[in-house]
Tab-separated table of C-alpha atoms and ligand atoms in Angstrom:
chain	number	residue	atom	x	y	z
A	360	MET	CA	109.867	97.911	82.692
A	361	LEU	CA	110.357	94.177	82.272
A	362	LEU	CA	108.052	92.065	80.162
A	363	GLY	CA	108.898	88.382	79.804
A	364	ASP	CA	112.449	88.013	78.580
A	365	LEU	CA	112.513	91.307	76.738
A	366	TYR	CA	113.551	94.639	78.049
A	367	LEU	CA	111.251	97.125	76.368
A	368	LEU	CA	113.064	100.360	75.738
A	369	SER	CA	110.454	103.002	74.996
A	370	MET	CA	111.346	105.601	72.412
A	371	ASP	CA	107.796	106.977	72.539
A	372	ARG	CA	107.296	110.696	72.775
A	373	ILE	CA	104.453	112.938	73.848
A	374	VAL	CA	104.131	116.033	71.665
A	375	VAL	CA	102.221	118.986	73.136
A	376	GLN	CA	101.265	122.342	71.678
A	377	ARG	CA	99.942	125.463	73.341
A	378	SER	CA	96.306	124.713	74.121
A	379	GLY	CA	93.194	126.086	75.716
A	380	PRO	CA	90.724	126.914	76.916
A	381	LEU	CA	90.024	123.326	77.996
A	382	ALA	CA	86.421	122.261	78.476
A	383	GLY	CA	84.334	119.274	79.487
A	384	GLU	CA	84.648	116.422	81.943
A	385	VAL	CA	87.389	113.939	82.721
A	386	GLN	CA	87.088	110.769	84.813
A	387	VAL	CA	89.838	110.026	87.346
A	388	PRO	CA	90.995	106.384	87.507
A	389	GLY	CA	91.961	104.496	90.687
A	390	ALA	CA	95.027	105.519	92.704
A	391	LYS	CA	98.403	103.955	91.902
A	392	ASN	CA	99.599	104.367	95.475
A	393	SER	CA	96.545	102.494	96.695
A	394	VAL	CA	96.067	99.710	94.152
A	395	LEU	CA	99.637	98.361	94.406
A	396	LYS	CA	99.254	97.778	98.148
A	397	LEU	CA	95.713	96.405	97.782
A	398	MET	CA	97.046	93.850	95.288
A	399	VAL	CA	99.638	92.674	97.822
A	400	ALA	CA	96.852	92.046	100.372
A	401	SER	CA	95.735	89.079	98.245
A	402	LEU	CA	98.697	87.192	99.787
A	403	TYR	CA	96.717	86.820	103.040
A	404	SER	CA	94.077	84.407	101.918
A	405	ALA	CA	93.428	81.592	99.452
A	406	GLY	CA	90.698	82.273	96.900
A	407	THR	CA	89.963	84.919	94.271
A	408	HIS	CA	90.298	88.575	95.251
A	409	GLU	CA	88.704	91.228	93.044
A	410	LEU	CA	89.685	94.881	92.732
A	411	THR	CA	87.640	97.361	90.698
A	412	ASN	CA	88.480	100.884	89.473
A	413	VAL	CA	92.012	99.602	88.766
A	414	PRO	CA	94.044	102.032	86.619
A	415	ALA	CA	95.654	100.778	83.383
A	416	ILE	CA	99.221	101.675	84.341
A	417	SER	CA	102.474	99.788	83.971
A	418	ASP	CA	103.169	99.655	87.730
A	419	VAL	CA	100.033	97.489	88.106
A	420	LYS	CA	101.474	95.126	85.459
A	421	THR	CA	104.807	95.034	87.271
A	422	MET	CA	103.172	94.331	90.622
A	423	GLY	CA	101.034	91.656	88.926
A	424	LYS	CA	104.181	89.941	87.624
A	425	LEU	CA	105.803	90.231	91.031
A	426	LEU	CA	102.816	88.530	92.675
A	427	GLU	CA	102.741	85.887	89.916
A	428	SER	CA	106.390	85.141	90.668
A	429	LEU	CA	105.295	84.407	94.254
A	430	GLY	CA	102.601	81.968	93.065
A	431	LEU	CA	99.430	84.034	92.467
A	432	THR	CA	97.448	84.178	89.221
A	433	VAL	CA	96.629	87.711	88.084
A	434	GLU	CA	93.994	88.517	85.436
A	435	HIS	CA	93.489	92.083	84.282
A	436	GLY	CA	90.429	93.447	82.503
A	437	ILE	CA	88.680	90.080	82.141
A	438	GLY	CA	85.119	90.904	81.120
A	439	GLU	CA	85.299	94.490	82.266
A	440	SER	CA	88.008	97.137	82.123
A	441	GLY	CA	89.238	98.298	85.492
A	442	VAL	CA	88.720	94.876	87.091
A	443	LEU	CA	91.659	92.894	88.416
A	444	ARG	CA	91.340	89.356	89.765
A	445	LEU	CA	94.071	87.846	91.880
A	446	THR	CA	93.815	84.155	92.691
A	447	ASN	CA	95.767	82.743	95.587
A	448	SER	CA	95.918	78.923	95.510
A	449	GLY	CA	97.311	78.814	99.044
A	450	THR	CA	100.870	78.083	97.919
A	451	ILE	CA	103.162	81.101	98.033
A	452	THR	CA	106.920	81.481	97.846
A	453	THR	CA	108.730	84.165	99.821
A	454	VAL	CA	111.641	85.051	97.508
A	455	ALA	CA	110.931	87.918	95.094
A	456	PRO	CA	112.920	88.246	91.835
A	457	HIS	CA	115.455	91.051	91.572
A	458	GLU	CA	114.316	92.725	88.288
A	459	LEU	CA	110.716	93.131	89.425
A	460	VAL	CA	111.461	94.223	92.993
A	461	THR	CA	113.865	96.898	91.810
A	462	SER	CA	111.330	98.309	89.292
A	463	ILE	CA	108.822	99.668	91.807
A	464	ARG	CA	109.009	101.195	95.247
A	465	ALA	CA	105.817	99.446	96.374
A	466	SER	CA	107.630	96.071	96.295
A	467	ILE	CA	108.752	96.947	99.844
A	468	ASN	CA	105.088	96.427	100.742
A	469	LEU	CA	105.619	92.659	100.396
A	470	LEU	CA	107.459	92.747	103.706
A	471	GLY	CA	104.506	93.045	106.128
A	472	PRO	CA	102.119	90.533	104.476
A	473	LEU	CA	104.805	87.885	103.793
A	474	LEU	CA	106.088	88.092	107.370
A	475	ALA	CA	102.498	87.882	108.612
A	476	CYS	CA	101.562	84.910	106.410
A	477	ARG	CA	104.838	83.003	106.046
A	478	GLY	CA	107.180	84.338	108.730
A	479	ARG	CA	109.965	85.041	106.247
A	480	VAL	CA	110.814	87.090	103.168
A	481	ARG	CA	113.813	87.750	100.951
A	482	LEU	CA	113.973	90.703	98.566
A	483	ASP	CA	116.412	93.113	97.028
A	484	MET	CA	116.085	96.738	98.014
A	485	PRO	CA	113.123	98.228	96.086
A	486	GLY	CA	113.303	100.707	93.213
A	487	GLY	CA	110.781	103.308	92.080
A	488	ASP	CA	111.219	107.012	91.429
A	489	ASP	CA	114.649	108.342	92.195
A	490	PHE	CA	114.126	111.263	94.585
A	491	GLY	CA	117.394	110.608	96.371
A	492	SER	CA	117.921	108.293	99.318
A	493	ARG	CA	114.792	106.373	100.390
A	494	PRO	CA	115.750	104.470	103.540
A	495	ILE	CA	113.609	101.842	105.306
A	496	ASP	CA	114.962	102.248	108.848
A	497	MET	CA	111.493	102.958	110.289
A	498	HIS	CA	110.038	99.833	108.646
A	499	MET	CA	112.845	97.784	110.192
A	500	ALA	CA	112.712	99.369	113.660
A	501	GLY	CA	108.967	98.746	113.948
A	502	LEU	CA	109.161	95.183	112.669
A	503	THR	CA	112.124	94.467	114.945
A	504	ALA	CA	109.956	95.570	117.893
A	505	MET	CA	107.453	92.926	116.722
A	506	GLY	CA	110.123	90.216	116.854
A	507	VAL	CA	111.471	90.226	113.273
A	508	ARG	CA	115.180	89.484	112.655
A	509	PHE	CA	116.806	91.215	109.672
A	510	ASP	CA	119.884	90.432	107.664
A	511	ILE	CA	121.018	92.850	104.955
A	512	ASN	CA	123.749	91.668	102.616
A	513	ASP	CA	124.792	93.196	99.296
A	514	ASN	CA	121.567	95.213	99.047
A	515	ALA	CA	119.486	92.045	99.610
A	516	LEU	CA	117.195	91.973	102.609
A	517	SER	CA	116.202	88.809	104.470
A	518	ALA	CA	113.731	88.903	107.340
A	519	GLU	CA	112.422	86.133	109.587
A	520	VAL	CA	110.112	85.785	112.547
A	521	ASP	CA	108.757	82.818	114.495
A	522	HIS	CA	105.768	84.618	116.019
A	523	LEU	CA	104.951	88.252	115.340
A	524	ILE	CA	104.215	89.936	118.651
A	525	GLY	CA	102.008	93.028	118.989
A	526	ALA	CA	103.996	96.148	119.951
A	527	HIS	CA	103.476	99.852	120.677
A	528	ILE	CA	105.348	101.720	117.979
A	529	THR	CA	105.824	105.456	117.557
A	530	LEU	CA	107.151	106.472	114.161
A	531	ASP	CA	109.745	109.284	114.012
A	532	PHE	CA	107.957	110.549	110.910
A	533	PRO	CA	104.552	109.535	109.471
A	534	SER	CA	106.027	107.390	106.681
A	535	VAL	CA	103.445	105.938	104.313
A	536	GLY	CA	105.422	102.770	103.561
A	537	ALA	CA	106.443	102.128	107.186
A	538	THR	CA	102.859	102.565	108.420
A	539	GLU	CA	101.627	100.133	105.753
A	540	ASN	CA	104.261	97.481	106.490
A	541	LEU	CA	103.691	97.654	110.234
A	542	LEU	CA	99.940	97.429	109.999
A	543	THR	CA	100.040	94.591	107.464
A	544	ALA	CA	102.419	92.633	109.716
A	545	ALA	CA	100.293	93.384	112.802
A	546	VAL	CA	97.209	91.857	111.164
A	547	HIS	CA	98.452	88.371	112.229
A	548	ALA	CA	100.553	89.346	115.283
A	549	ASP	CA	99.811	87.929	118.725
A	550	GLY	CA	97.968	90.635	120.692
A	551	THR	CA	97.544	94.345	120.031
A	552	THR	CA	99.760	96.675	118.008
A	553	THR	CA	99.471	100.446	118.112
A	554	ILE	CA	101.142	102.697	115.551
A	555	SER	CA	101.430	106.299	116.749
A	556	ASN	CA	102.356	109.146	114.389
A	557	ALA	CA	100.994	106.906	111.624
A	558	ALA	CA	100.617	108.216	108.072
A	559	ARG	CA	97.079	109.479	107.453
A	560	GLU	CA	97.135	109.454	103.628
A	561	PRO	CA	93.816	108.368	102.035
A	562	GLU	CA	95.690	105.486	100.371
A	563	VAL	CA	96.708	104.128	103.816
A	564	ALA	CA	93.056	104.352	104.900
A	565	ASP	CA	92.023	102.502	101.714
A	566	LEU	CA	94.389	99.644	102.612
A	567	CYS	CA	92.987	99.547	106.180
A	568	ASP	CA	89.427	99.493	104.806
A	569	LEU	CA	90.254	96.544	102.538
A	570	LEU	CA	91.908	94.613	105.380
A	571	VAL	CA	88.898	95.203	107.643
A	572	GLU	CA	86.574	93.978	104.868
A	573	MET	CA	88.776	90.845	104.688
A	574	GLY	CA	88.377	90.251	108.433
A	575	ALA	CA	91.249	92.194	110.045
A	576	LYS	CA	90.616	94.197	113.230
A	577	ILE	CA	91.853	97.777	112.795
A	578	THR	CA	90.566	100.933	114.482
A	579	GLY	CA	91.587	104.567	114.229
A	580	ILE	CA	91.555	104.387	110.405
A	581	GLY	CA	92.430	107.787	108.889
A	582	SER	CA	93.899	109.010	112.186
A	583	ALA	CA	97.506	109.282	113.408
A	584	CYS	CA	97.028	106.348	115.787
A	585	LEU	CA	96.127	102.948	114.391
A	586	THR	CA	95.255	100.022	116.655
A	587	ILE	CA	95.448	96.513	115.235
A	588	GLU	CA	94.196	93.421	117.087
A	589	GLY	CA	95.942	90.417	115.578
A	590	VAL	CA	93.777	87.627	114.185
A	591	PRO	CA	95.037	84.057	113.492
A	592	ARG	CA	96.504	83.118	110.110
A	593	GLY	CA	93.732	81.858	107.840
A	594	ALA	CA	91.133	84.196	109.405
A	595	LEU	CA	91.068	86.592	106.440
A	596	HIS	CA	88.920	85.985	103.350
A	597	PRO	CA	88.850	87.406	99.797
A	598	VAL	CA	86.550	90.350	98.977
A	599	THR	CA	85.684	92.688	96.110
A	600	HIS	CA	86.938	96.212	96.726
A	601	ALA	CA	86.899	99.452	94.682
A	602	VAL	CA	90.210	101.355	94.597
A	603	ILE	CA	89.870	104.996	95.686
A	604	PRO	CA	90.322	107.636	92.948
A	605	ASP	CA	93.832	108.939	92.309
A	606	ARG	CA	94.125	112.393	93.884
A	607	ILE	CA	97.409	113.047	92.062
A	608	GLN	CA	95.929	112.263	88.657
A	609	ALA	CA	92.937	114.435	89.623
A	610	ALA	CA	95.347	117.258	90.481
A	611	THR	CA	97.005	116.835	87.081
A	612	TYR	CA	93.774	117.667	85.226
A	613	LEU	CA	93.157	120.603	87.583
A	614	ALA	CA	96.690	121.887	86.909
A	615	ALA	CA	96.251	121.412	83.142
A	616	THR	CA	93.098	123.537	83.215
A	617	ALA	CA	94.710	126.088	85.535
A	618	ILE	CA	97.509	126.532	83.006
A	619	ALA	CA	95.583	126.345	79.734
A	620	GLY	CA	92.463	128.132	81.060
A	621	GLY	CA	88.945	126.773	80.764
A	622	ASP	CA	86.104	125.128	82.637
A	623	VAL	CA	86.561	121.457	83.495
A	624	THR	CA	84.898	119.018	85.873
A	625	VAL	CA	87.155	116.288	87.244
A	626	ARG	CA	84.793	113.377	87.910
A	627	GLY	CA	85.690	111.027	90.752
A	628	ALA	CA	87.985	113.563	92.457
A	629	ARG	CA	87.271	113.566	96.197
A	630	PRO	CA	87.581	117.150	97.494
A	631	GLN	CA	87.873	115.899	101.087
A	632	ASP	CA	91.168	114.179	100.138
A	633	MET	CA	92.590	117.293	98.448
A	634	GLN	CA	91.609	120.143	100.767
A	635	VAL	CA	94.957	121.905	101.123
A	636	LEU	CA	95.677	121.685	97.397
A	637	LEU	CA	92.251	123.054	96.475
A	638	SER	CA	92.601	125.903	98.941
A	639	ARG	CA	96.067	126.841	97.557
A	640	MET	CA	94.609	126.783	94.050
A	641	ASN	CA	91.866	129.117	95.250
A	642	ASP	CA	94.548	131.414	96.662
A	643	MET	CA	96.099	131.452	93.179
A	644	GLY	CA	92.869	132.941	91.802
A	645	LEU	CA	91.350	129.753	90.417
A	646	GLU	CA	87.652	129.078	90.946
A	647	ILE	CA	87.402	125.639	92.507
A	648	THR	CA	84.084	124.131	93.571
A	649	ALA	CA	83.053	120.742	94.886
A	650	VAL	CA	80.256	119.420	92.657
A	651	PRO	CA	78.345	116.137	93.078
A	652	GLY	CA	80.829	113.369	92.240
A	653	GLY	CA	83.824	115.577	91.565
A	654	VAL	CA	85.558	118.949	91.481
A	655	ARG	CA	85.016	121.781	88.993
A	656	ILE	CA	87.713	124.257	88.066
A	657	VAL	CA	87.274	127.517	86.180
A	658	SER	CA	90.470	129.265	85.149
A	659	GLN	CA	90.395	132.723	83.569
A	660	GLY	CA	93.245	135.182	83.332
A	661	ARG	CA	96.637	134.794	84.936
A	662	MET	CA	97.172	132.955	88.237
A	663	ARG	CA	98.767	134.693	91.240
A	664	ALA	CA	101.929	133.232	92.807
A	665	VAL	CA	101.770	131.762	96.330
A	666	ASP	CA	104.335	130.105	98.599
A	667	ILE	CA	103.952	126.364	99.120
A	668	GLN	CA	105.510	123.661	101.253
A	669	THR	CA	105.093	119.905	101.088
A	670	LEU	CA	104.087	118.003	104.220
A	671	PRO	CA	102.695	114.593	105.141
A	672	TYR	CA	98.903	114.313	104.775
A	673	PRO	CA	96.750	116.310	105.392
A	674	GLY	CA	99.461	118.754	104.263
A	675	LEU	CA	100.302	119.380	100.629
A	676	ALA	CA	101.533	116.115	99.060
A	677	THR	CA	105.045	116.081	97.620
A	678	ASP	CA	103.575	114.332	94.573
A	679	TYR	CA	101.575	117.505	93.729
A	680	LYS	CA	104.660	119.674	93.823
A	681	PRO	CA	105.936	119.388	90.221
A	682	LEU	CA	102.458	120.419	89.054
A	683	LEU	CA	102.392	123.399	91.427
A	684	VAL	CA	105.903	124.489	90.425
A	685	THR	CA	104.740	124.408	86.802
A	686	MET	CA	101.721	126.543	87.659
A	687	LEU	CA	103.956	129.006	89.528
A	688	ALA	CA	106.260	129.128	86.492
A	689	VAL	CA	103.554	130.986	84.548
A	690	ALA	CA	101.798	132.779	87.445
A	691	GLU	CA	102.124	136.465	88.225
A	692	GLY	CA	104.786	137.141	90.871
A	693	MET	CA	107.224	135.000	92.808
A	694	GLY	CA	106.567	131.852	94.845
A	695	VAL	CA	108.848	130.073	97.312
A	696	VAL	CA	108.526	126.293	97.277
A	697	THR	CA	109.805	124.212	100.203
A	698	GLU	CA	110.207	120.434	99.891
A	699	ASN	CA	110.084	118.734	103.281
A	700	LEU	CA	109.933	115.067	102.231
A	701	TYR	CA	112.496	114.421	99.508
A	702	PRO	CA	115.395	116.907	99.356
A	703	GLY	CA	116.400	115.615	95.893
A	704	ARG	CA	113.005	116.180	94.365
A	705	PHE	CA	113.789	119.211	92.169
A	706	ARG	CA	115.431	117.384	89.248
A	707	TYR	CA	112.731	118.362	86.774
A	708	VAL	CA	113.454	122.068	87.332
A	709	GLU	CA	116.247	121.859	84.772
A	710	GLU	CA	113.775	120.513	82.217
A	711	LEU	CA	111.218	123.250	83.014
A	712	SER	CA	114.003	125.818	82.536
A	713	LYS	CA	114.516	124.516	78.987
A	714	LEU	CA	110.921	125.659	78.380
A	715	GLY	CA	111.797	129.149	79.647
A	716	ALA	CA	110.762	128.832	83.317
A	717	ASP	CA	112.684	131.051	85.766
A	718	ILE	CA	113.426	128.814	88.773
A	719	ARG	CA	116.337	128.864	91.195
A	720	THR	CA	116.858	126.022	93.645
A	721	ASP	CA	118.768	126.111	96.900
A	722	GLY	CA	118.750	122.906	98.978
A	723	HIS	CA	115.158	122.005	99.628
A	724	HIS	CA	113.829	125.386	98.448
A	725	ALA	CA	112.971	126.670	94.995
A	726	ILE	CA	112.224	130.256	94.055
A	727	VAL	CA	109.912	130.444	91.081
A	728	ARG	CA	109.490	133.758	89.246
A	729	GLY	CA	106.480	133.585	86.960
A	730	VAL	CA	107.011	134.340	83.259
A	731	GLU	CA	104.297	135.394	80.782
A	732	GLY	CA	104.688	132.304	78.606
A	733	LEU	CA	106.855	129.269	77.988
A	734	ARG	CA	108.415	128.101	74.711
A	735	GLY	CA	108.413	124.539	73.363
A	736	ALA	CA	111.549	122.408	73.535
A	737	GLY	CA	112.648	118.788	73.873
A	738	VAL	CA	112.547	117.634	77.518
A	739	VAL	CA	112.990	114.374	79.396
A	740	ALA	CA	110.589	113.064	82.071
A	741	PRO	CA	112.719	112.177	85.126
A	742	ASP	CA	109.911	110.492	87.105
A	743	ILE	CA	106.144	109.946	87.056
A	744	ARG	CA	104.850	113.192	88.504
A	745	ALA	CA	107.540	115.423	87.019
A	746	GLY	CA	106.810	113.829	83.636
A	747	ALA	CA	103.144	114.770	83.934
A	748	ALA	CA	104.144	118.287	84.994
A	749	LEU	CA	106.223	118.675	81.814
A	750	VAL	CA	103.192	117.631	79.755
A	751	VAL	CA	101.109	120.239	81.572
A	752	ALA	CA	103.832	122.869	81.027
A	753	GLY	CA	103.695	122.143	77.293
A	754	LEU	CA	100.079	123.369	77.276
A	755	ALA	CA	101.411	126.884	78.034
A	756	ALA	CA	104.385	126.774	75.657
A	757	GLN	CA	104.553	128.374	72.184
A	758	GLY	CA	105.550	125.798	69.585
A	759	ARG	CA	106.054	122.080	70.173
A	760	THR	CA	107.130	120.526	73.451
A	761	VAL	CA	108.438	117.014	72.907
A	762	ILE	CA	108.640	114.861	76.048
A	763	SER	CA	110.708	111.679	76.076
A	764	GLY	CA	111.244	109.209	78.914
A	765	ILE	CA	107.493	108.739	78.977
A	766	GLU	CA	107.725	105.180	80.317
A	767	HIS	CA	107.873	107.011	83.661
A	768	ILE	CA	104.497	108.637	82.942
A	769	ASP	CA	103.039	105.245	81.911
A	770	ARG	CA	103.974	103.874	85.338
A	771	GLY	CA	101.353	106.037	87.021
A	772	TYR	CA	99.036	107.620	84.425
A	773	ASP	CA	96.147	105.871	82.748
A	774	ASP	CA	95.839	107.417	79.258
A	775	LEU	CA	96.978	110.921	80.189
A	776	VAL	CA	97.124	111.897	76.509
A	777	GLY	CA	93.656	110.567	75.631
A	778	ARG	CA	92.109	112.253	78.640
A	779	LEU	CA	93.705	115.613	77.778
A	780	VAL	CA	92.611	115.262	74.125
A	781	GLY	CA	89.072	114.753	75.481
A	782	LEU	CA	89.322	118.195	77.102
A	783	GLY	CA	90.486	119.820	73.853
A	784	ALA	CA	94.259	119.845	74.396
A	785	LEU	CA	96.571	119.703	71.377
A	786	ILE	CA	98.591	116.683	72.342
A	787	GLU	CA	99.545	113.363	70.795
A	788	ARG	CA	101.590	110.306	71.577
A	789	VAL	CA	104.081	109.224	68.975
A	790	ASP	CA	104.827	105.509	69.392
A	791	VAL	CA	108.283	104.291	68.437
A	792	PRO	CA	108.730	100.899	70.134
A	793	VAL	CA	112.216	99.420	70.086
A	794	THR	CA	112.836	96.013	71.664
A	795	GLN	CA	116.186	94.656	72.681
A	796	GLY	CA	117.235	91.313	74.107
A	797	LYS	CA	117.888	91.390	77.825
B	584	LIG	C1	104.868	106.965	99.223
B	584	LIG	C2	104.421	107.127	97.778
B	584	LIG	C3	105.102	108.309	97.109
B	584	LIG	C4	104.925	109.563	97.951
B	584	LIG	C5	105.351	109.310	99.398
B	584	LIG	C6	105.099	110.489	100.322
B	584	LIG	C7	103.937	104.843	97.126
B	584	LIG	C8	104.312	103.683	96.273
B	584	LIG	N1	104.738	105.916	97.045
B	584	LIG	O1	106.261	106.646	99.175
B	584	LIG	O2	104.507	108.514	95.829
B	584	LIG	O3	105.702	110.603	97.396
B	584	LIG	O4	104.645	108.183	99.944
B	584	LIG	O5	103.760	110.845	100.309
B	584	LIG	O6	102.926	104.832	97.814
B	584	LIG	N2	111.743	107.612	105.306
B	584	LIG	C9	112.818	107.289	106.134
B	584	LIG	N3	112.868	106.041	106.687
B	584	LIG	C10	111.909	105.104	106.469
B	584	LIG	C11	110.812	105.431	105.617
B	584	LIG	C12	110.757	106.691	105.059
B	584	LIG	O7	113.688	108.109	106.368
B	584	LIG	O8	111.999	103.990	107.005
B	584	LIG	C13	111.671	108.950	104.710
B	584	LIG	C14	111.781	108.890	103.173
B	584	LIG	O9	113.131	108.835	102.760
B	584	LIG	C15	111.112	110.185	102.787
B	584	LIG	C16	109.984	110.322	103.818
B	584	LIG	O10	110.381	109.504	104.920
B	584	LIG	O11	111.993	111.262	102.932
B	584	LIG	C17	108.624	109.887	103.314
B	584	LIG	O12	108.671	108.549	102.900
B	584	LIG	P1	107.382	107.597	102.886
B	584	LIG	O13	106.203	108.331	103.439
B	584	LIG	O14	107.764	106.305	103.496
B	584	LIG	O15	107.151	107.415	101.322
B	584	LIG	P2	106.983	106.081	100.492
B	584	LIG	O16	106.064	105.141	101.200
B	584	LIG	O17	108.316	105.587	100.049
């Protein structure tokens, strides 16, 4: 996390004790995986763009700094919390600074809009959570079909195009990032672009909705085939848009209640975006109901183990998986977990084992044998979602669970601790800031 000239090394900890039953209501903030891409869309048009329901997370700050480095002005929480204003004066540079690009995965989303608006871009390969190799071959193949020339040197990517040309592209796999980069480039391409086997994630649909509100011509939104009619540069205009609620944060409060027991309503959760997850939770013996404006969970007694596998939307999101593995760790019976998106995404299992979980991994499978209870220990958050899963695990652990590495959690969670305290959890954040020169 880079702030000005200082590298802020967080020594903060989250301390959790066995808790429950949880009770009450919790409001879900806007989705990280949506807002970062919506922010980038402000590159298309001069004027002031306004996003509402913006989560207070550090990735939004990083993306704000990245866009400021390209020439935008970004104001957060002016007048009202959750509001972000991005002002584009019409003058934008196309070279993104190394430290910011390598901090977040979503920096790759600069590619499509900068090629569409300026015809060139230069960035280092993006960072983000480390789930193993995260290639961008599908982004490049699709953009190449639209006329873009790439040059990759020493992990730095340069791309150029004179005129983007509409193309018919079929993705090998419904990649979220590739779909977003292709559709954002196609917005100003000459003619029609179709993207078949497109990602159908609600966050992709949210980006399409914003672009249409700005004046883009996109049909098939939410389906596996997107059609984009290019419009001339300068045809898009700023709008005010509300970010969709974060289904992964919503799932975190459902998992917390599942583990600690209780009766909680997650306000803002959209059951239509979480159908497979909610049905698996039902299979585990949890009472899940859609209520006006949210989802209610009632958890009594011990959960039953089920088998799960991650898949592109509408399948079970890989980002839910650490939470589900944690639930299985204390459920009755054995569950087999299959990861189909990121083979390396089982790193947190070692940390869960320190709490007494019985999990064996083999390639992209994990076998989880439920235990009656966990025991507190010191653990390290390896990434955003796994960090949240360790917090949730601490709710079922005797004694104190102390989680470090929580700058990962801050990247994607808006006041996780405060929200859990509001539900009655025994949890606190211990702040120990240490700053060092860069
Ligand atoms: C986004 C989300 C991330 C989520 C993931 C899958 C953001 C910022 N991140 O990541 O939280 O876990 O979707 O739902 O929105 N792949 C290739 N070549 C490519 C592109 C992708 O092989 O050109 C592979 C990836 O390595 C991975 C799989 O496809 O194995 C899915 O990646 P993708 O859907 O692109 O995920 P991201 O957009 O990076």
